[in-house]
mmCIF file of C-alpha atoms in Angstrom:
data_model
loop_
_atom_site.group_PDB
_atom_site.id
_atom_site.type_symbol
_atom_site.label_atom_id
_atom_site.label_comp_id
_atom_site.label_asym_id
_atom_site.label_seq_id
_atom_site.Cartn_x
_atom_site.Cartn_y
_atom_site.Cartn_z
ATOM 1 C CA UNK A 1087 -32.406 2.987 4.148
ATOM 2 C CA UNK A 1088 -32.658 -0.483 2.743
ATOM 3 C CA UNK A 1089 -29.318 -1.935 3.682
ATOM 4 C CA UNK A 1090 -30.360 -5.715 2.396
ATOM 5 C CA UNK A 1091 -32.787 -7.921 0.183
ATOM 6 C CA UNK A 1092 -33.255 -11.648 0.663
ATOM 7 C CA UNK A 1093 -35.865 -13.018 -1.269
ATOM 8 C CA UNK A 1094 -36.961 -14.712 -4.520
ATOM 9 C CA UNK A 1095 -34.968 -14.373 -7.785
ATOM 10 C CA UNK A 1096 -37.737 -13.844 -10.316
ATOM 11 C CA UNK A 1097 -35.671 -11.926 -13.425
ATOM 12 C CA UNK A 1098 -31.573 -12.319 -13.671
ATOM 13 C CA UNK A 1099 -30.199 -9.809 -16.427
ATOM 14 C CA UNK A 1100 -26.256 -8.634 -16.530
ATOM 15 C CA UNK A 1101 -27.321 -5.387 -15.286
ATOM 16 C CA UNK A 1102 -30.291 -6.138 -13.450
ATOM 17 C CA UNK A 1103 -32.368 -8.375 -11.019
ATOM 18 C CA UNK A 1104 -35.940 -8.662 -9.717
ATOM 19 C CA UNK A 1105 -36.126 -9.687 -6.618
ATOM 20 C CA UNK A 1106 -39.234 -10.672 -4.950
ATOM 21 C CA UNK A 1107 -39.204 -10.258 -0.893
ATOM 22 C CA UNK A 1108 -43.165 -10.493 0.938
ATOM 23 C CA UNK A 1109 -45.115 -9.694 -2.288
ATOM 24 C CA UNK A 1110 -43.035 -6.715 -3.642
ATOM 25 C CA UNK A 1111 -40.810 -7.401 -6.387
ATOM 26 C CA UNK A 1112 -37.595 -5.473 -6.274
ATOM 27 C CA UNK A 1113 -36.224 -4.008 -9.797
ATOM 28 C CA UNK A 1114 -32.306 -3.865 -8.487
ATOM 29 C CA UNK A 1115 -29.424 -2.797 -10.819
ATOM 30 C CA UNK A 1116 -26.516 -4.369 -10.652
ATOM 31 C CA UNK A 1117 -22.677 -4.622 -11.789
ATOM 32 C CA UNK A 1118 -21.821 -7.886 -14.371
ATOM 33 C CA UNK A 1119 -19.154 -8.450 -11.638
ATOM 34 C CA UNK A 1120 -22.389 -9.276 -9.244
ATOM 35 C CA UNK A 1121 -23.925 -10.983 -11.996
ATOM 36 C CA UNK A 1122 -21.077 -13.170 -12.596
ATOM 37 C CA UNK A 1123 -21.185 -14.091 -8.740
ATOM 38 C CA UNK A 1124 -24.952 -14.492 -8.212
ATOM 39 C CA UNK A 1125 -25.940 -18.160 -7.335
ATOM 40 C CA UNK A 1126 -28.245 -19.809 -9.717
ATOM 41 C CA UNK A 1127 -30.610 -20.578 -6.799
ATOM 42 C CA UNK A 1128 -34.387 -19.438 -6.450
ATOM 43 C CA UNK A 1129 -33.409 -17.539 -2.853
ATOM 44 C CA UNK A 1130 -30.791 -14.975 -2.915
ATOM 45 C CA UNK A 1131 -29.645 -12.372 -0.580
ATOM 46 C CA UNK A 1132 -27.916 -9.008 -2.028
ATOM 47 C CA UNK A 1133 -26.528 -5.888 -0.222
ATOM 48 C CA UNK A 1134 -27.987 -2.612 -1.300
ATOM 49 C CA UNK A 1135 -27.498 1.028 -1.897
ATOM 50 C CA UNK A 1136 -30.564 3.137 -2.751
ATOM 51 C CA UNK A 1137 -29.789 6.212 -4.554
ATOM 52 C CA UNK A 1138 -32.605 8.989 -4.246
ATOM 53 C CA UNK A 1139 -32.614 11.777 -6.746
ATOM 54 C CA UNK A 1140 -35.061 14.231 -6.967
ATOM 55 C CA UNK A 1141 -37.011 12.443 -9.767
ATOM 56 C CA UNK A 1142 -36.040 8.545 -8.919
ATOM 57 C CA UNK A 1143 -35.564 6.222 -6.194
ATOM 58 C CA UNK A 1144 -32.858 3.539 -7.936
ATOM 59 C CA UNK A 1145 -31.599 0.259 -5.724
ATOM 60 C CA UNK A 1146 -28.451 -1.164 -6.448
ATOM 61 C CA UNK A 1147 -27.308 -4.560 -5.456
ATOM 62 C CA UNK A 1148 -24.115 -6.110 -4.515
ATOM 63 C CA UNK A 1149 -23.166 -9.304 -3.533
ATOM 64 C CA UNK A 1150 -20.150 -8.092 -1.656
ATOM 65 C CA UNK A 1151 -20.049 -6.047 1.287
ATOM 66 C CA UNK A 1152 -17.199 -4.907 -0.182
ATOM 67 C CA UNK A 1153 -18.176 -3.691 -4.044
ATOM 68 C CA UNK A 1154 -21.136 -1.907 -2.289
ATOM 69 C CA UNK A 1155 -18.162 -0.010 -0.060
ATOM 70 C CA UNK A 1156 -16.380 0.564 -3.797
ATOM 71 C CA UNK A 1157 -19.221 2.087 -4.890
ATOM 72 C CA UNK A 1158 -20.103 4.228 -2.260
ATOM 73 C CA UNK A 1159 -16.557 5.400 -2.133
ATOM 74 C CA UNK A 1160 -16.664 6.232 -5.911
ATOM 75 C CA UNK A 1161 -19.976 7.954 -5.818
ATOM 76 C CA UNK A 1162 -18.289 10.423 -3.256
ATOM 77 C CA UNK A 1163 -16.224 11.704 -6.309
ATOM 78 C CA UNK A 1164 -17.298 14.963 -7.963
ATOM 79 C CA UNK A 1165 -18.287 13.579 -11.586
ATOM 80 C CA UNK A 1166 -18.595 10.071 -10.886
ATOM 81 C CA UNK A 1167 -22.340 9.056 -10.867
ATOM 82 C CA UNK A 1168 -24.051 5.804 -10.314
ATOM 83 C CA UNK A 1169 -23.640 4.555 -14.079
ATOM 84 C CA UNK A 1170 -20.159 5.160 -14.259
ATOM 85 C CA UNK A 1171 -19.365 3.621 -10.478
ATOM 86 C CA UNK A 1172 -21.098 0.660 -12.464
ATOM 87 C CA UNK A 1173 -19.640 0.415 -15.376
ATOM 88 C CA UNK A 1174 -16.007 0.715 -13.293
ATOM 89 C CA UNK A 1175 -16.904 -2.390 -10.772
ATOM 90 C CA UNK A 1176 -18.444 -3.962 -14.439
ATOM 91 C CA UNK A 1177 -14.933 -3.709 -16.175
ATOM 92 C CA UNK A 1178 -12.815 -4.226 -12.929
ATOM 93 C CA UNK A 1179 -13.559 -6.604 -9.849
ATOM 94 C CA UNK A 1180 -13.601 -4.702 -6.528
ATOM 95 C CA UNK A 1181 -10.305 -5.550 -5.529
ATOM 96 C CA UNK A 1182 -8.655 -4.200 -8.747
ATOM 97 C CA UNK A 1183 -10.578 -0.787 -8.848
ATOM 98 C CA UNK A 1184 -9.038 -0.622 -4.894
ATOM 99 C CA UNK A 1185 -5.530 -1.412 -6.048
ATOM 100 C CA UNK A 1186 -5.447 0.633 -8.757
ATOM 101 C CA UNK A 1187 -6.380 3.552 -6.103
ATOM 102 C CA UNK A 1188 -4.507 2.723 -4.045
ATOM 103 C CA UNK A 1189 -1.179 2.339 -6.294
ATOM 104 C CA UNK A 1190 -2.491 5.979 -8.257
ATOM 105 C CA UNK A 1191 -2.896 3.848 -10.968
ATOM 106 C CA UNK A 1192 -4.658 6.475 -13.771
ATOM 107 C CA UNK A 1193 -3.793 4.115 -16.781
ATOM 108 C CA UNK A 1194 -6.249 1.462 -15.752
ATOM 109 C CA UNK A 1195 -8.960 3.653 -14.061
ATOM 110 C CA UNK A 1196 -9.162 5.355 -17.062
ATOM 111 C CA UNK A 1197 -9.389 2.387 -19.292
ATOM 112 C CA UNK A 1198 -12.740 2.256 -18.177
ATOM 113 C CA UNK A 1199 -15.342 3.622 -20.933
ATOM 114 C CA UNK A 1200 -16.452 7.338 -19.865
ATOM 115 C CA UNK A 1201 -13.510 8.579 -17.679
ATOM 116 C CA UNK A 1202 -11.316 10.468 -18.774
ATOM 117 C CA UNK A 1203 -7.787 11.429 -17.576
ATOM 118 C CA UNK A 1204 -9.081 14.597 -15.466
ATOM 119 C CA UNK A 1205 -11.166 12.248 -13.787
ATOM 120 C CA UNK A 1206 -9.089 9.234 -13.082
ATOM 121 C CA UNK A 1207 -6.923 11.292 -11.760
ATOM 122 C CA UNK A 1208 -9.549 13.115 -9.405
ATOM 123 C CA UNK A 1209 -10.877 9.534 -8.403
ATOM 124 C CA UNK A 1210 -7.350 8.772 -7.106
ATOM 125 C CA UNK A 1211 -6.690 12.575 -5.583
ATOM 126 C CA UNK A 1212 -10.273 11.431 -3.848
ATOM 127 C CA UNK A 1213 -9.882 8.473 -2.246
ATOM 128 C CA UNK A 1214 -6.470 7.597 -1.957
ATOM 129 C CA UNK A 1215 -6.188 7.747 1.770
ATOM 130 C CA UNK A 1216 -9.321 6.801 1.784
ATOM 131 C CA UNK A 1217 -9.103 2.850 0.268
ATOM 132 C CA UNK A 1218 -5.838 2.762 1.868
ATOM 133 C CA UNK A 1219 -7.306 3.553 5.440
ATOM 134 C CA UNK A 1220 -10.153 1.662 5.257
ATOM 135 C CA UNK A 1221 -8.776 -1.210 3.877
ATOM 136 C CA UNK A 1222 -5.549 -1.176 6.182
ATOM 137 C CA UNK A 1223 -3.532 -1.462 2.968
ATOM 138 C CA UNK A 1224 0.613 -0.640 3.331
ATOM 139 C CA UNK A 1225 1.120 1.343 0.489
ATOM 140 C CA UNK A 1226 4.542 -0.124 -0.513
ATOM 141 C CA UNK A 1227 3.318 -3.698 -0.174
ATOM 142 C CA UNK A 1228 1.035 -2.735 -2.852
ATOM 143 C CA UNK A 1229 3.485 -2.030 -5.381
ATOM 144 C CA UNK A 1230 6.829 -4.622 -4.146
ATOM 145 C CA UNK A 1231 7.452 -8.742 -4.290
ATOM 146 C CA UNK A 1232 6.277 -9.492 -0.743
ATOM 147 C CA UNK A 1233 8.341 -12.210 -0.717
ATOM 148 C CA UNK A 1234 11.937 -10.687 -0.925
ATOM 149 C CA UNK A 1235 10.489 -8.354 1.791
ATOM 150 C CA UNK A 1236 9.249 -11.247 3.746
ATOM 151 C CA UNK A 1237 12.573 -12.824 3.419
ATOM 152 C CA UNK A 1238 14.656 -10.101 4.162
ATOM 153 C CA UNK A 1239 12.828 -9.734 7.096
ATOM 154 C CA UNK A 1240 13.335 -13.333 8.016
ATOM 155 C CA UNK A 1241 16.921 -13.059 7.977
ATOM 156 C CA UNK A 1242 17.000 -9.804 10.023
ATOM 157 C CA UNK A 1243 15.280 -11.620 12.457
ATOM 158 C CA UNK A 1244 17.574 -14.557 12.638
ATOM 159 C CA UNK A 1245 20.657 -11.671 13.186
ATOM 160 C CA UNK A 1246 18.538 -10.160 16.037
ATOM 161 C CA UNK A 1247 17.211 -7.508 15.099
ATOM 162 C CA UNK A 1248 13.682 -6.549 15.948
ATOM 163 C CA UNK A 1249 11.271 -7.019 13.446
ATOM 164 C CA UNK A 1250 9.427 -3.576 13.540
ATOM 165 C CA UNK A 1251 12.413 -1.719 13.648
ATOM 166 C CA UNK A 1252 13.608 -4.072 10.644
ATOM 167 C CA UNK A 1253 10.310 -3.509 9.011
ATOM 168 C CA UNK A 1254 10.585 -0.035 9.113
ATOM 169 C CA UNK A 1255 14.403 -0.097 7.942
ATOM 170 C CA UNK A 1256 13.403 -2.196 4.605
ATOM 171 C CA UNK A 1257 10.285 0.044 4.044
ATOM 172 C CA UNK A 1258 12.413 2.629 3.653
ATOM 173 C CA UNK A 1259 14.884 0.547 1.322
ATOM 174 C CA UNK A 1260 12.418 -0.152 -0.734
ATOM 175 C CA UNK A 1261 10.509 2.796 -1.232
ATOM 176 C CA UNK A 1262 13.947 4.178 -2.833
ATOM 177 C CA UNK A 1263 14.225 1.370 -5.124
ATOM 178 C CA UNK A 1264 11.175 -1.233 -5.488
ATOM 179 C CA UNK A 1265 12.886 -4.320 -7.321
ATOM 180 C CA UNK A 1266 15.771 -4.791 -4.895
ATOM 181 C CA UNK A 1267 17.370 -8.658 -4.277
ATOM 182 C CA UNK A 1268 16.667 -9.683 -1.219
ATOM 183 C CA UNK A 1269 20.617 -9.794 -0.470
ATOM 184 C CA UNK A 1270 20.532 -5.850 -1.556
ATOM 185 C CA UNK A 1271 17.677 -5.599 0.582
ATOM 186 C CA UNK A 1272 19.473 -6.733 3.770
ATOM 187 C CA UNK A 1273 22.820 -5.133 3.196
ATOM 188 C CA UNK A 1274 21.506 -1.883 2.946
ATOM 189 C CA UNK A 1275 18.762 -2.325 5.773
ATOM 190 C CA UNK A 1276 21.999 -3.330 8.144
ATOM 191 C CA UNK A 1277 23.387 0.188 6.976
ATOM 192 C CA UNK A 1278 20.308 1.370 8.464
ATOM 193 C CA UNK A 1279 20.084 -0.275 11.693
#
C-alpha cells in the first residue's frame, strides 16, 4: 500500500527512523544494514513494506529495492516473521543472505540468532528457485572461480567451438568437480564436444 517515503529525517536509531512526509511523521523500522547506508542528510527517500496484522499496522524501510525484495521473499517462509527477516538482513547484507540461498548454504543462515537448523533449512527448501529465478543467478557460477571458467571458455573459442555449446560442455565439467585447472577444464570439455 505504501510502496515509498521521501521526506524529512527527524529520529535516526539502528533499528528505526522517523520520517516526516506533509505533517505526518512516519515511525519506520529498519535493518542496521539500512542504517549503515542511510545518508546523513535532512531529506531521505526509503522503500517500504507495511506489514498489517490483526492488532498493528508496522512500516518497514529499506534503502534498497533489493533488501525490501529479501525481505519479502523471507517473510513468505512458514516461521520466519518480520523480526527475524530483520535480524537476518541486520547480520548479513542482502547479497549474502541471496548467496547463501542460493548456494543451500544452512551453516551461515543459521548463524543468524533465532533460526535454527529446521528452519535454515526450510528457508533454503523455500526459496531456492526462487532467488535464483529472480535474480537470474547460474547456480554453478555461484559456487566456481569464474575466471578458470571464463578462460576455458576463451580458449574454446579460439579452437572454434561455439561458445554456448562450450558453455554448456564446461558446466557440466564443473558441476562434477568444482576446483578444476583451467587446462583440466578444457581437456575434458574437448572430450565432450
Amino acid at each position: 500500500m505504501i510502496h515509498h517515503l521521501r521526506g524529512k529525517l527527524v529520529e535516526k536509531n539502528p533499528t528505526h527512523v522517523i520520517i516526516e512526509c506533509g505533517g505526518v511523521g512516519y515511525f519506520v523500522n529498519i535493518s542496521l544494514n539500512t542504517f549503515s547506508k542511510l545518508p546523513e542528510q535532512e531529506n531521505i527517500s526509503v522503500f517500504t513494506h507495511l506489514q498489517v496484522k490483526e492488532d498493528s499496522h508496522t512500516l518497514f524501510g529499506f534503502v534498497e529495492k533489493s533488501e525490501r525484495e529479501i525481505f519479502r521473499l523471507l517473510l513468505s517462509v512458514s516461521g520466519i516473521g518480520s523480526s527475524i527477516a530483520r535480524t537476518m538482513l541486520s547480520s548479513m547484507s542482502p547479497s549474502q543472505v541471496r548467496d547463501a540461498i542460493a548456494n543451500g548454504d544452512v551453516a551461515t543462515i543459521q548463524a543468524v540468532k533465532g533460526i535454527g537448523a529446521k528452519t535454515a533449512q526450510r528457508v533454503i527448501l523455500d526459496l531456492r528457485d526462487k532467488v535464483l529465478k529472480v535474480y537470474d543467478i547460474d547456480e554453478l557460477s555461484l559456487s566456481i572461480n569464474n575466471t578458470n571458467k571464463d578462460e576455458a571458455l576463451s580458449a574454446l573459442e579460439v579452437l572454434g567451438f561455439a561458445r554456448k555449446q562450450s558453455e554448456r560442455v564446461v558446466d557440466k565439467v564443473l558441476s562434477q568437480e568444482a576446483s578444476l585447472s583451467v587446462e583440466n577444464i578444457i581437456k575434458l570439455a574437448l572430450k565432450n564436444l
